[in-house]
mmCIF file with all atom_site columns, C-alpha atoms in Angstrom:
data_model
loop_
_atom_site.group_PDB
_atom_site.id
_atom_site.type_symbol
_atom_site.label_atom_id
_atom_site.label_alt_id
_atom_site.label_comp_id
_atom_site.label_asym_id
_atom_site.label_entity_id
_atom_site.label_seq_id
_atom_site.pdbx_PDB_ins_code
_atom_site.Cartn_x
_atom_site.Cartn_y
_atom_site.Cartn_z
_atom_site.occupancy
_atom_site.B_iso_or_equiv
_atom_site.pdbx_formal_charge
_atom_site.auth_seq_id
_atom_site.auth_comp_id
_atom_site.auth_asym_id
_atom_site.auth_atom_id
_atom_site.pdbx_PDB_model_num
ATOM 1   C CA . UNK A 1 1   ? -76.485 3.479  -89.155 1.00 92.00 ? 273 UNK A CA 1
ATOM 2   C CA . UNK A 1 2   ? -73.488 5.547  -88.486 1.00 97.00 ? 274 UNK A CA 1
ATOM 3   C CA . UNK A 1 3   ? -70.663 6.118  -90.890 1.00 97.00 ? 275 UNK A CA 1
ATOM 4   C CA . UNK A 1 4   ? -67.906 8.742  -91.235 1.00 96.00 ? 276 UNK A CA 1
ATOM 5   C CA . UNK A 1 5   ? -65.856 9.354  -94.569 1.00 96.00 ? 277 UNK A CA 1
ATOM 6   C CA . UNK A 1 6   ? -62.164 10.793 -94.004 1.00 95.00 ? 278 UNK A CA 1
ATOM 7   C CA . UNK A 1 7   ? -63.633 12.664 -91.310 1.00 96.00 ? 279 UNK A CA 1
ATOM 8   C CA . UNK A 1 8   ? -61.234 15.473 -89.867 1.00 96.00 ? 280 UNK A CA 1
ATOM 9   C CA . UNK A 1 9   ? -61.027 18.143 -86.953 1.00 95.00 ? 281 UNK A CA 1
ATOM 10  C CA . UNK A 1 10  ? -58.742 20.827 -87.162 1.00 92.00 ? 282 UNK A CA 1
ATOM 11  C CA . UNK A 1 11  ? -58.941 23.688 -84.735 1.00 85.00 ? 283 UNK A CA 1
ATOM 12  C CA . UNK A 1 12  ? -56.028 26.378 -85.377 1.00 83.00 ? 284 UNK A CA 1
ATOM 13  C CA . UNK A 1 13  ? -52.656 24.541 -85.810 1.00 83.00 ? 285 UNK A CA 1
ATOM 14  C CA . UNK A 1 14  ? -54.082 21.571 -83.948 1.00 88.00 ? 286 UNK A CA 1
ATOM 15  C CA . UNK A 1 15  ? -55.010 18.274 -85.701 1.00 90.00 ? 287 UNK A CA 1
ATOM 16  C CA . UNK A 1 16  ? -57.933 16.566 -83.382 1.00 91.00 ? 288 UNK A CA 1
ATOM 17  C CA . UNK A 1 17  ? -58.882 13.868 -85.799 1.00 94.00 ? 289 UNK A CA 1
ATOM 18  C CA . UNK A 1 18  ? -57.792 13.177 -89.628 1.00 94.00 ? 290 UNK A CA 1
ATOM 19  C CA . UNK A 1 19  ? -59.283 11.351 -91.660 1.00 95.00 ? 291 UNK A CA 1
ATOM 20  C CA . UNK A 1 20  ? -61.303 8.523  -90.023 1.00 96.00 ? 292 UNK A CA 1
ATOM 21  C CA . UNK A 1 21  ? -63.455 5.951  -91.673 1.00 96.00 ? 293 UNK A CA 1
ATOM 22  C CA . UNK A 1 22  ? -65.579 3.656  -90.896 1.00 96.00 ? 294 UNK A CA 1
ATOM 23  C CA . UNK A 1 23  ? -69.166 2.245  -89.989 1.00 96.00 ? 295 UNK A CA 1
ATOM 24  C CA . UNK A 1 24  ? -71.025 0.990  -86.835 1.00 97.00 ? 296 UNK A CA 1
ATOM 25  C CA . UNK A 1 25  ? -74.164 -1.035 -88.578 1.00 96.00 ? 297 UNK A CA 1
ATOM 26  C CA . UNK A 1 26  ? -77.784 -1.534 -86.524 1.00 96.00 ? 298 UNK A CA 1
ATOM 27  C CA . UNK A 1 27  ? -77.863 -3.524 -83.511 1.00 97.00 ? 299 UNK A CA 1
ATOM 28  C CA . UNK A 1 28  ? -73.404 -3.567 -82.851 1.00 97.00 ? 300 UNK A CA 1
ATOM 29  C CA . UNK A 1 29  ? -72.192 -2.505 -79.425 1.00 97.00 ? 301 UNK A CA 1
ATOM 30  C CA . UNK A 1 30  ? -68.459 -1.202 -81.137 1.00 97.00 ? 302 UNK A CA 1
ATOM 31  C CA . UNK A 1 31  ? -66.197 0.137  -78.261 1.00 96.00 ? 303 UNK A CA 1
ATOM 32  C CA . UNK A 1 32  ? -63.751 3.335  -79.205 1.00 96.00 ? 304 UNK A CA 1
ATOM 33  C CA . UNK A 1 33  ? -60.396 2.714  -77.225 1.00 94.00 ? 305 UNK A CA 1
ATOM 34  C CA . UNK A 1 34  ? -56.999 5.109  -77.241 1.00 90.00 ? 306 UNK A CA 1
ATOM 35  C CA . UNK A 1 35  ? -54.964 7.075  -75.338 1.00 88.00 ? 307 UNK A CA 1
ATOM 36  C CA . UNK A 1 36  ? -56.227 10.153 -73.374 1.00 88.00 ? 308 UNK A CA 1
ATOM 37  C CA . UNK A 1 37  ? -56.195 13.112 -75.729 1.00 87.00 ? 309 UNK A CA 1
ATOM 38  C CA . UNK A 1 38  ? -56.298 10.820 -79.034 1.00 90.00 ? 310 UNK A CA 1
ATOM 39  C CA . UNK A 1 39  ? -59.395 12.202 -80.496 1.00 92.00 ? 311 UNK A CA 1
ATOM 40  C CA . UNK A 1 40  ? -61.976 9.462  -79.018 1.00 95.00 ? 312 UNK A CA 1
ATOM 41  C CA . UNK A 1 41  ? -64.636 12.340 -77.580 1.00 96.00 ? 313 UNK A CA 1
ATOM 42  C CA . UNK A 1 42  ? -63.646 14.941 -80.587 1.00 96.00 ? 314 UNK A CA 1
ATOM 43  C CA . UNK A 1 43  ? -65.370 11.622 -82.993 1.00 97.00 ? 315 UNK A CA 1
ATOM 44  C CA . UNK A 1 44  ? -68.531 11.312 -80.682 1.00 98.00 ? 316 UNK A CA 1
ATOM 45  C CA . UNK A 1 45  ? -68.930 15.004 -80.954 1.00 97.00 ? 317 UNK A CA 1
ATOM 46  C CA . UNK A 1 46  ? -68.848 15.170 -84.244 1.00 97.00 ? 318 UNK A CA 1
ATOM 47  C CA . UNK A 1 47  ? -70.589 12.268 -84.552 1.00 97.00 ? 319 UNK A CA 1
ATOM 48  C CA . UNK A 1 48  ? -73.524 13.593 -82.003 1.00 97.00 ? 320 UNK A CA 1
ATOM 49  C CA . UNK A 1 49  ? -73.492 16.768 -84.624 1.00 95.00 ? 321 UNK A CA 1
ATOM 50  C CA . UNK A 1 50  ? -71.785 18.903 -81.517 1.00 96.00 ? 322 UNK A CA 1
ATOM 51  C CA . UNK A 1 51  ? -68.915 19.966 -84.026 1.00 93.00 ? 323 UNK A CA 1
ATOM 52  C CA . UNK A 1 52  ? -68.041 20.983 -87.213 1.00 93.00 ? 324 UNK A CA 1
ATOM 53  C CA . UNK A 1 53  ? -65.747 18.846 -89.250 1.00 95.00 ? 325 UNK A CA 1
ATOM 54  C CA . UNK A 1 54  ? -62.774 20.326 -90.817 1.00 94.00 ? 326 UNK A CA 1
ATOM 55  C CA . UNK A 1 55  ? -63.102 17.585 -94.058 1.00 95.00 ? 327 UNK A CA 1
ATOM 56  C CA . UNK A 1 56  ? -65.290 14.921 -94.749 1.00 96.00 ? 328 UNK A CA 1
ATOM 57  C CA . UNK A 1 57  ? -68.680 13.875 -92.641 1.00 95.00 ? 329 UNK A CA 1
ATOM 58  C CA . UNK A 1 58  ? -70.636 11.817 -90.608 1.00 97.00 ? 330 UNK A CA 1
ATOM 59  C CA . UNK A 1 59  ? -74.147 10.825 -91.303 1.00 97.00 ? 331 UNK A CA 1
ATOM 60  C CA . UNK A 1 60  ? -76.590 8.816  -88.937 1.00 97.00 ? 332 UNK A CA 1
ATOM 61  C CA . UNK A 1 61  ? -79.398 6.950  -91.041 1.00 95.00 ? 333 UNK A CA 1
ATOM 62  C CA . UNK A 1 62  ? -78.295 8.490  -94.033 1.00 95.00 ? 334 UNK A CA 1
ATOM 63  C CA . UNK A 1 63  ? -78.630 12.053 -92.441 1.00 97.00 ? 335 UNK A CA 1
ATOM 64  C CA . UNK A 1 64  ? -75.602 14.290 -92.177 1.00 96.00 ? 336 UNK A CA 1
ATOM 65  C CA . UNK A 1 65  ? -74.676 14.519 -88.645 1.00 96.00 ? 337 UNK A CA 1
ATOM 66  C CA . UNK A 1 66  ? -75.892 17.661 -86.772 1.00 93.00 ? 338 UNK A CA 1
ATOM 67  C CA . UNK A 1 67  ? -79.040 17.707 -89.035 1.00 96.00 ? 339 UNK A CA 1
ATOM 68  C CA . UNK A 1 68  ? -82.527 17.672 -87.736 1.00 95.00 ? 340 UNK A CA 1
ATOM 69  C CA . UNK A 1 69  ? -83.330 13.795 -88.999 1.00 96.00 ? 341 UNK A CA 1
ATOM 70  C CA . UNK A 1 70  ? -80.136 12.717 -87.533 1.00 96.00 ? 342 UNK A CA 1
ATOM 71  C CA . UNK A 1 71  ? -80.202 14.842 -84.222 1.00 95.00 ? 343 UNK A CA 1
ATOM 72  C CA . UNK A 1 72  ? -83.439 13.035 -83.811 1.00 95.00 ? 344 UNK A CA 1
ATOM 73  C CA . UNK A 1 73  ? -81.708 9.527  -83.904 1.00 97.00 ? 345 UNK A CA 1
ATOM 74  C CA . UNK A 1 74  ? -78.903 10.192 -81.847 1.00 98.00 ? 346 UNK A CA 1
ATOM 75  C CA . UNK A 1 75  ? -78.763 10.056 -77.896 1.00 98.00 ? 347 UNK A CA 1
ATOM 76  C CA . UNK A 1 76  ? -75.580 11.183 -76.738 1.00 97.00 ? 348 UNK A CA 1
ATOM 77  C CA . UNK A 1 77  ? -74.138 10.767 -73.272 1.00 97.00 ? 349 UNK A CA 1
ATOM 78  C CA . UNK A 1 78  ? -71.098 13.040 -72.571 1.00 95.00 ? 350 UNK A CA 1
ATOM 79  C CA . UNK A 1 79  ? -67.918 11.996 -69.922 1.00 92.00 ? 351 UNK A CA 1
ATOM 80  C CA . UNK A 1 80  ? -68.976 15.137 -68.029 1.00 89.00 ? 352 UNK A CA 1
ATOM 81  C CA . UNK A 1 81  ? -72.893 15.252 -67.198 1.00 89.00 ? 353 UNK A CA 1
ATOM 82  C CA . UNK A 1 82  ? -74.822 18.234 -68.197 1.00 87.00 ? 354 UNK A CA 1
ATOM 83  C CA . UNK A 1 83  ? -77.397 18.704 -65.282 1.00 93.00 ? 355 UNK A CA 1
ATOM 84  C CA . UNK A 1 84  ? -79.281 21.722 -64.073 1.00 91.00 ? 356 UNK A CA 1
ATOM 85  C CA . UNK A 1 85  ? -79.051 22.505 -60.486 1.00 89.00 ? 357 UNK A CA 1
ATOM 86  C CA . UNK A 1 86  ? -82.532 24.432 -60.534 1.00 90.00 ? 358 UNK A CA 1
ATOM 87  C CA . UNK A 1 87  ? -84.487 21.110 -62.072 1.00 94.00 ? 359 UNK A CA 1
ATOM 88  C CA . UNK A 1 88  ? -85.000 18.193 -59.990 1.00 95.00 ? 360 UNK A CA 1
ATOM 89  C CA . UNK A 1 89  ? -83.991 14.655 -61.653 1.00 95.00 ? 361 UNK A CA 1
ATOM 90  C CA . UNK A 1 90  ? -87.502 13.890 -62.397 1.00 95.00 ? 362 UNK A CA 1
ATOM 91  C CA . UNK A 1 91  ? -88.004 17.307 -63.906 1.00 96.00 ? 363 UNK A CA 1
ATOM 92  C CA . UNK A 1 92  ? -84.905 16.529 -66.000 1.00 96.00 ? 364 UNK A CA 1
ATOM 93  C CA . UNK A 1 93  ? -86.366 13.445 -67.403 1.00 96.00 ? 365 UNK A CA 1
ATOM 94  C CA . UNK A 1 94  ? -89.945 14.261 -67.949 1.00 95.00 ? 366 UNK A CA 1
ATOM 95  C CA . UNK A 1 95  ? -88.904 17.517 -70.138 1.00 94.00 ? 367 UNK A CA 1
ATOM 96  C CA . UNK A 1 96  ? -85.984 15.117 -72.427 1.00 95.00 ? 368 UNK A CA 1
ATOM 97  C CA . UNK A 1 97  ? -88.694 12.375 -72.670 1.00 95.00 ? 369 UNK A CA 1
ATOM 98  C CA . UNK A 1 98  ? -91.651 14.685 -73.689 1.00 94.00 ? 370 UNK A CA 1
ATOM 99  C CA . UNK A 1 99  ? -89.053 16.694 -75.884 1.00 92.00 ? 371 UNK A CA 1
ATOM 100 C CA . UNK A 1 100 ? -88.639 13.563 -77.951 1.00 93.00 ? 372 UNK A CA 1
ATOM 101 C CA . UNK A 1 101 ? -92.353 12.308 -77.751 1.00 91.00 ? 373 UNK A CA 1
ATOM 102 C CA . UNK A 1 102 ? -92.475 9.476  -74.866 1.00 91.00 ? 374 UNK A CA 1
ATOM 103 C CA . UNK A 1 103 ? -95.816 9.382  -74.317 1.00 89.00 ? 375 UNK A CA 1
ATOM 104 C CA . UNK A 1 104 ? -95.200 6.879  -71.370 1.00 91.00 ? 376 UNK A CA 1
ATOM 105 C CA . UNK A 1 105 ? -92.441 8.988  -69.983 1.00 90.00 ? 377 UNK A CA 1
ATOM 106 C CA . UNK A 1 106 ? -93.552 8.597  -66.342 1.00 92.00 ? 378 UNK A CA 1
ATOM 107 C CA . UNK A 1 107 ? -93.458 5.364  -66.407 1.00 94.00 ? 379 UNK A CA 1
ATOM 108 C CA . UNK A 1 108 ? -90.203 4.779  -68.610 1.00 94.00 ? 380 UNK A CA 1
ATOM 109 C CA . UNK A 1 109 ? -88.665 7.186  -65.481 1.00 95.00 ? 381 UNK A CA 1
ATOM 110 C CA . UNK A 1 110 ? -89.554 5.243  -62.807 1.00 96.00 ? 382 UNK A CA 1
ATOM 111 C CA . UNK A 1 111 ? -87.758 2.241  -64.874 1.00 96.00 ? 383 UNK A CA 1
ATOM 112 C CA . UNK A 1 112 ? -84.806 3.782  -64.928 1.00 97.00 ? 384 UNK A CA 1
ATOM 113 C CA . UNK A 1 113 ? -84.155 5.346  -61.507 1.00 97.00 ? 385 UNK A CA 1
ATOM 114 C CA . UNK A 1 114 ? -85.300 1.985  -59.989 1.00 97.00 ? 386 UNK A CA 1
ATOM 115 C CA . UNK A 1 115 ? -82.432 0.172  -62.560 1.00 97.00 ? 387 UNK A CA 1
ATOM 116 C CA . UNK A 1 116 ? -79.930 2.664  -61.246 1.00 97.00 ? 388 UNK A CA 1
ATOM 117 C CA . UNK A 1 117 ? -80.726 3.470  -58.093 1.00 96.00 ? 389 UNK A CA 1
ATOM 118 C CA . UNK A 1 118 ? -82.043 6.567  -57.745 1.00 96.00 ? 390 UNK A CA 1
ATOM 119 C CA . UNK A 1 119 ? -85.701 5.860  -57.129 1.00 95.00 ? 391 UNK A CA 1
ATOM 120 C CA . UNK A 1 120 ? -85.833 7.682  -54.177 1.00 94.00 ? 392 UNK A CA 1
ATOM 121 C CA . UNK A 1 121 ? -84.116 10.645 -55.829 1.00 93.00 ? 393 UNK A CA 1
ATOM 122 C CA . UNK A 1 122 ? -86.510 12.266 -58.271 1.00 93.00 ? 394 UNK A CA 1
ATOM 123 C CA . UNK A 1 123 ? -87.497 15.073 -56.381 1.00 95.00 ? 395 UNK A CA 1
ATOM 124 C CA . UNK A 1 124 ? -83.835 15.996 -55.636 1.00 94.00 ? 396 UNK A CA 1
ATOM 125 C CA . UNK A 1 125 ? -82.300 18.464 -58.033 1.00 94.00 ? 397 UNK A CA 1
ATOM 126 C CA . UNK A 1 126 ? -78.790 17.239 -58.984 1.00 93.00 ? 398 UNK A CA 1
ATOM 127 C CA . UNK A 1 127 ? -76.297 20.177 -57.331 1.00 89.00 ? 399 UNK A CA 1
ATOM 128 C CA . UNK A 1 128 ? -75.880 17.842 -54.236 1.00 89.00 ? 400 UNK A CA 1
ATOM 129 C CA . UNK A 1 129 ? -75.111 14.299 -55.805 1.00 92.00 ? 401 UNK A CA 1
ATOM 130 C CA . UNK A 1 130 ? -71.895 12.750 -55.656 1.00 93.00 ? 402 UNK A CA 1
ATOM 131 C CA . UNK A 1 131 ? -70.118 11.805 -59.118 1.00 93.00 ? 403 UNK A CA 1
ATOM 132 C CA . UNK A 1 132 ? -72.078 8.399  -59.237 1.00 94.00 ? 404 UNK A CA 1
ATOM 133 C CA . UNK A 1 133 ? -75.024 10.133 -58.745 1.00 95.00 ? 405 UNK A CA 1
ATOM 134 C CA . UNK A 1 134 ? -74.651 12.442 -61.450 1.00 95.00 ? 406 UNK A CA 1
ATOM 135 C CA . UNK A 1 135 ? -73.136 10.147 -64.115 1.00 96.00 ? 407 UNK A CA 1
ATOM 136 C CA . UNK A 1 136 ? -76.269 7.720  -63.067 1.00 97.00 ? 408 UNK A CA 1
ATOM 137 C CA . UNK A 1 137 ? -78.871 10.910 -63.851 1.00 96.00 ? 409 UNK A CA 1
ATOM 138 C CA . UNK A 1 138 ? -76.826 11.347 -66.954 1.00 96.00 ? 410 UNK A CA 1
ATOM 139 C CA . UNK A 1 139 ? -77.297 7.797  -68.007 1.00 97.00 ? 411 UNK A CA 1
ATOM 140 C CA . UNK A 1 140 ? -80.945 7.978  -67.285 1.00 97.00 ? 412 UNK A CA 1
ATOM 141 C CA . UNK A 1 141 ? -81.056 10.807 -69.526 1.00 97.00 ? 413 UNK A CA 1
ATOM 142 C CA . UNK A 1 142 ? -80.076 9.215  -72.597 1.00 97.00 ? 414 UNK A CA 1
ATOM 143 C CA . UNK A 1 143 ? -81.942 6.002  -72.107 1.00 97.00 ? 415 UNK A CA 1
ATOM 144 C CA . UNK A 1 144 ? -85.191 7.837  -71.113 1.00 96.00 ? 416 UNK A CA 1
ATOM 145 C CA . UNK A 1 145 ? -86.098 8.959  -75.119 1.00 96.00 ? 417 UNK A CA 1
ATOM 146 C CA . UNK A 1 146 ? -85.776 6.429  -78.014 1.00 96.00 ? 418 UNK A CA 1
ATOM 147 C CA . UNK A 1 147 ? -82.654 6.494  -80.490 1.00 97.00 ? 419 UNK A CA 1
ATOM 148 C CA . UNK A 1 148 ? -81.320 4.485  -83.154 1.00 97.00 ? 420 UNK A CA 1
ATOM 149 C CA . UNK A 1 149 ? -77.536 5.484  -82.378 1.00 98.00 ? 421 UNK A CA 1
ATOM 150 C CA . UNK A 1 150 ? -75.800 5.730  -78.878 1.00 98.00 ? 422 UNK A CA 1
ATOM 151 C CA . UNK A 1 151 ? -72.934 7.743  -78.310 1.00 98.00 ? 423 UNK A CA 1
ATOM 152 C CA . UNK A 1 152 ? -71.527 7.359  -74.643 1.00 98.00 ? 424 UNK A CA 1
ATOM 153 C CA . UNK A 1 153 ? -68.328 8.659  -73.542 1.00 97.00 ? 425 UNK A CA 1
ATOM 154 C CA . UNK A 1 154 ? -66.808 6.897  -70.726 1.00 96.00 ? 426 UNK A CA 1
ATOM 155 C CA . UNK A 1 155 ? -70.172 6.177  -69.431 1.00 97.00 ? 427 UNK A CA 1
ATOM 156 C CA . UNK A 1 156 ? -68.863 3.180  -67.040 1.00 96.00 ? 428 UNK A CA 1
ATOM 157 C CA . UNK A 1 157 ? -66.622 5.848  -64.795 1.00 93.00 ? 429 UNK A CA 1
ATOM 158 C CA . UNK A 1 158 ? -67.717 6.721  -61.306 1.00 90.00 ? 430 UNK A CA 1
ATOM 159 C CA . UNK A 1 159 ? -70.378 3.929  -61.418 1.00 94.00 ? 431 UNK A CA 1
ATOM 160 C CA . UNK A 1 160 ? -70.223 0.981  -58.543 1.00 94.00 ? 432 UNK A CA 1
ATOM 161 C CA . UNK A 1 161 ? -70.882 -2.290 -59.994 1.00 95.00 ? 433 UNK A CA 1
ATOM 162 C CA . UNK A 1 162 ? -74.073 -2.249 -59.702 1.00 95.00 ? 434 UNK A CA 1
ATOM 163 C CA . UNK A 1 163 ? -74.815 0.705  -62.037 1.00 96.00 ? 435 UNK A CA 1
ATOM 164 C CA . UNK A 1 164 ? -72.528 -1.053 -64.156 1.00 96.00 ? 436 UNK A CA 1
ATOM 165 C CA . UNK A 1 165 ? -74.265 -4.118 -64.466 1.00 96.00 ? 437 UNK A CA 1
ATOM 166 C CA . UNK A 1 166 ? -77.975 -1.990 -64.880 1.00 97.00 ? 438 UNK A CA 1
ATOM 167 C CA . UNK A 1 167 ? -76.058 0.069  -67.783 1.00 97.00 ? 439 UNK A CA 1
ATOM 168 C CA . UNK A 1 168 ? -74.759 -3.479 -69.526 1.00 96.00 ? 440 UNK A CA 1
ATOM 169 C CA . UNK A 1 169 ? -78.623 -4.188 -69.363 1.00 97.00 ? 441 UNK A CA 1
ATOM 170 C CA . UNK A 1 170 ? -79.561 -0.928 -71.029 1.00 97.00 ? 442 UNK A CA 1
ATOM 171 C CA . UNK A 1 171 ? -76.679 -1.259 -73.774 1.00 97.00 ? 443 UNK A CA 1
ATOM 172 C CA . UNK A 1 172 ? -77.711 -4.433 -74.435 1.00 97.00 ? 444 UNK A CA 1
ATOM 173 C CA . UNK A 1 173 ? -81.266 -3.692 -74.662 1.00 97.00 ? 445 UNK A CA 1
ATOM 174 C CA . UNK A 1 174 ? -80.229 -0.748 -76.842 1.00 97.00 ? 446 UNK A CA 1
ATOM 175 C CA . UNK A 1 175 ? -78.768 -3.257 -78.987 1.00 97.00 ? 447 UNK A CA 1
ATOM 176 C CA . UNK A 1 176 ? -81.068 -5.554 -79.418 1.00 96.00 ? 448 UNK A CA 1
ATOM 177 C CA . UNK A 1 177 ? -83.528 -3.315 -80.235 1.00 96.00 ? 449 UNK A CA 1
ATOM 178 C CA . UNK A 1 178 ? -81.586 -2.236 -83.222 1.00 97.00 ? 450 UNK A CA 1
ATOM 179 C CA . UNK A 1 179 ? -79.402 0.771  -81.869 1.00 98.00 ? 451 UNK A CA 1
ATOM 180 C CA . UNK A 1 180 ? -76.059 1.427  -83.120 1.00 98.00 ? 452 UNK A CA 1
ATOM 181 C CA . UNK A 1 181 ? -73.826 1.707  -79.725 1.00 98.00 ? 453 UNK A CA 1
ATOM 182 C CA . UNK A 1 182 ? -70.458 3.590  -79.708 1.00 98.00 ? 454 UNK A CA 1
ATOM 183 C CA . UNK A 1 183 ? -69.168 3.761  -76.018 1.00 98.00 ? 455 UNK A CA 1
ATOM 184 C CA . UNK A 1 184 ? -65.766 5.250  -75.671 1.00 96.00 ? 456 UNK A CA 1
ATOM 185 C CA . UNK A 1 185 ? -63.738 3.058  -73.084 1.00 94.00 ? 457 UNK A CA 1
ATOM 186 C CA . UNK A 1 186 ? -60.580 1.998  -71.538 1.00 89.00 ? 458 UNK A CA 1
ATOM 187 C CA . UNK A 1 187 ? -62.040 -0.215 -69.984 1.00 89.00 ? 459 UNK A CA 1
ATOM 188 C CA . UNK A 1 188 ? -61.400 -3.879 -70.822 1.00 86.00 ? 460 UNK A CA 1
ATOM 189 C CA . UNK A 1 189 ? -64.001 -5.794 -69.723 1.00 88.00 ? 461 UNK A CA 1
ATOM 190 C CA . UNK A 1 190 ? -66.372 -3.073 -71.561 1.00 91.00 ? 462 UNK A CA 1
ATOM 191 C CA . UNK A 1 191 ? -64.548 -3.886 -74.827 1.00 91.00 ? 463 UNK A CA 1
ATOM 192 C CA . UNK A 1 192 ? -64.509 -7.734 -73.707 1.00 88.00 ? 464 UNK A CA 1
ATOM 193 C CA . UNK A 1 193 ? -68.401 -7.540 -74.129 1.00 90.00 ? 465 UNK A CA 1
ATOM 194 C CA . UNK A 1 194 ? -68.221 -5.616 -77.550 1.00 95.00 ? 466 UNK A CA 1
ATOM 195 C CA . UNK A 1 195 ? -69.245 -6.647 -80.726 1.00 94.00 ? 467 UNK A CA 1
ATOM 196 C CA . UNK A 1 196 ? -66.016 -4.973 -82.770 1.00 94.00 ? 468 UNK A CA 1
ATOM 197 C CA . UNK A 1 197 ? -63.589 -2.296 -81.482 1.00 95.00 ? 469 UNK A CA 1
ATOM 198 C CA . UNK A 1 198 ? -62.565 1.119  -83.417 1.00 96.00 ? 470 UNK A CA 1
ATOM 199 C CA . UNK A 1 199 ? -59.103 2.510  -82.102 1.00 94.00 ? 471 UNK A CA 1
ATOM 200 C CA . UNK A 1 200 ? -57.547 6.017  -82.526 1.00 94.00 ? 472 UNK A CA 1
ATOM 201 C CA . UNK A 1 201 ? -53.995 7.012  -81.744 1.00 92.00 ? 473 UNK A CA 1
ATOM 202 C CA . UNK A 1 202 ? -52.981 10.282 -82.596 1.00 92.00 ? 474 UNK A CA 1
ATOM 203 C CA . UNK A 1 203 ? -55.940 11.597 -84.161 1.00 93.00 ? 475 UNK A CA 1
ATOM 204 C CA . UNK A 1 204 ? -56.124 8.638  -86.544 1.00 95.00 ? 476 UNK A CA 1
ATOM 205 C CA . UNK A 1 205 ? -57.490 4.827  -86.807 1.00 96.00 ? 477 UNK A CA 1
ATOM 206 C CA . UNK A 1 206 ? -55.461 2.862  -86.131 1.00 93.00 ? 478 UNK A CA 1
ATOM 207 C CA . UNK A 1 207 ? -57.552 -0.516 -85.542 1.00 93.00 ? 479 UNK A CA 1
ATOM 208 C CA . UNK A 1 208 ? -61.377 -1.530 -87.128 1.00 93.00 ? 480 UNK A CA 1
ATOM 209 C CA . UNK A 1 209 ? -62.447 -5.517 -86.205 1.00 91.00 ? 481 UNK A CA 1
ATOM 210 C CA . UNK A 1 210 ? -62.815 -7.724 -83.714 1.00 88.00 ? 482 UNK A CA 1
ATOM 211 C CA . UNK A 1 211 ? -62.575 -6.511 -79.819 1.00 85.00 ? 483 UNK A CA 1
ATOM 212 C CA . UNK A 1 212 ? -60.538 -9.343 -78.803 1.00 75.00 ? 484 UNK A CA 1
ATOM 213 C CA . UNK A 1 213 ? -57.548 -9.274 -80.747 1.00 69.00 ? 485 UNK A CA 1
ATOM 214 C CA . UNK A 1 214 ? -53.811 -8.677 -79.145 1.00 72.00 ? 486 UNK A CA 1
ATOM 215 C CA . UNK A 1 215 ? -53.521 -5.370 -80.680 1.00 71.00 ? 487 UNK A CA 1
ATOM 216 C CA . UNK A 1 216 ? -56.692 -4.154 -79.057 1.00 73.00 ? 488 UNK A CA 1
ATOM 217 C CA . UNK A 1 217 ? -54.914 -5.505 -75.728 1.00 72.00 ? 489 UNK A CA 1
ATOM 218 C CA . UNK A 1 218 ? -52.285 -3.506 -76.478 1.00 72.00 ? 490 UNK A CA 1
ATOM 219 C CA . UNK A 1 219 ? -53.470 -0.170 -77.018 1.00 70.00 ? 491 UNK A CA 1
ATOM 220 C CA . UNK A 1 220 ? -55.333 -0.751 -73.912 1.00 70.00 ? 492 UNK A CA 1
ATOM 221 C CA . UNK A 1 221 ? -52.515 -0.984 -72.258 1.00 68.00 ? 493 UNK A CA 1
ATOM 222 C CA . UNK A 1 222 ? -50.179 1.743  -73.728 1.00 62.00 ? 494 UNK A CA 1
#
């Protein structure tokens, strides 16, 4: 569902990412581990069609990323939320849901804020929520609209472990419904619960396989 070909990200004398390949198939949870700064959120946002590569591509379904078809597919969840502070939460929802064509979007709301927590919240615009709050709005917002790929940047952070265990739900439900999930971690018992893990160091891949392998440990730990 997703694949990139020697994709790179240059940005004046700067290297981001060069020349990563690879492929997250239909229904696979993969988690995306490095260091801070390696190039982890520069892949989703090419991946999410955000940014322009430098070399090489990404396509979702086929589609090159950033095009309509694959824009379509993709549902990306960023490490910072993107809320409006003049929309309530339910506003927020009802105009990404109808956006994509949830016909059902009331309904697919409520579902979420009561999973999260926030049923009592969606009359409240976002500007006075704490940093759980806002990363659990931003969560609802990219499970409130169907998508065959899922790109989630540190999506567990700020979350008590409740939210976390209502997201595993989600990203397993993703899955099993046939979504391609990409969630950028360093957490390990996110990548414990992975079906394969994709590592970058440096800009580069370093690691494509299995999630529990002692070099995944490792650059978990570095």
């Amino acid at each position: 569902m997703l694949e990139s070909s020697d994709l790179t990200a240059s940005y004046d004398d700067y290297t981001a990412l060069q020349g990563v390949t690879c492929r997250v198939d239909s229904g696979r949870t993969v988690a995306l581990v490095g260091p801070n700064g390696a190039g982890k959120s520069t892949f989703l946002r090419l991946a999410a069609g955000l940014l322009d590569p430098s070399g090489g591509g990404v396509t979702i379904g086929g589609h090159p990323a950033g095009s309509i078809e694959a824009r379509a597919l993709v549902s990306y969840l960023p490490d910072t939320p993107a809320l409006y502070d003049d929309l309530s939460l339910g506003e927020h929802l009802e105009y990404v849901a109808r956006l994509h064509g949830v016909e059902e979007w009331a309904d697919r709301s409520a579902e979420l804020l009561d999973r999260l927590g926030l049923a009592s919240r969606g009359d409240d615009p976002p500007g006075g929520f704490s940093r759980g709050m806002r990363q659990k709005a931003s969560i609802a917002l990219a499970f409130v609209r169907p998508f065959g790929v899922l790109l989630a940047d540190e999506p567990f952070d700020g979350l008590d472990p409740p939210s976390r265990d209502a997201l595993d739900g989600l990203v397993a439900e993703a899955a099993c419904g046939g979504a391609a999930v990409v969630l950028a971690t360093h957490r390990l018992e996110v990548v414990e619960q992975a079906d394969g893990c994709l590592a970058i160091e440096d800009g580069r891949l370093v690691y494509d396989g299995p999630a529990d392998s002692a070099e995944v440990a490792r650059l978990l730990s570095a």
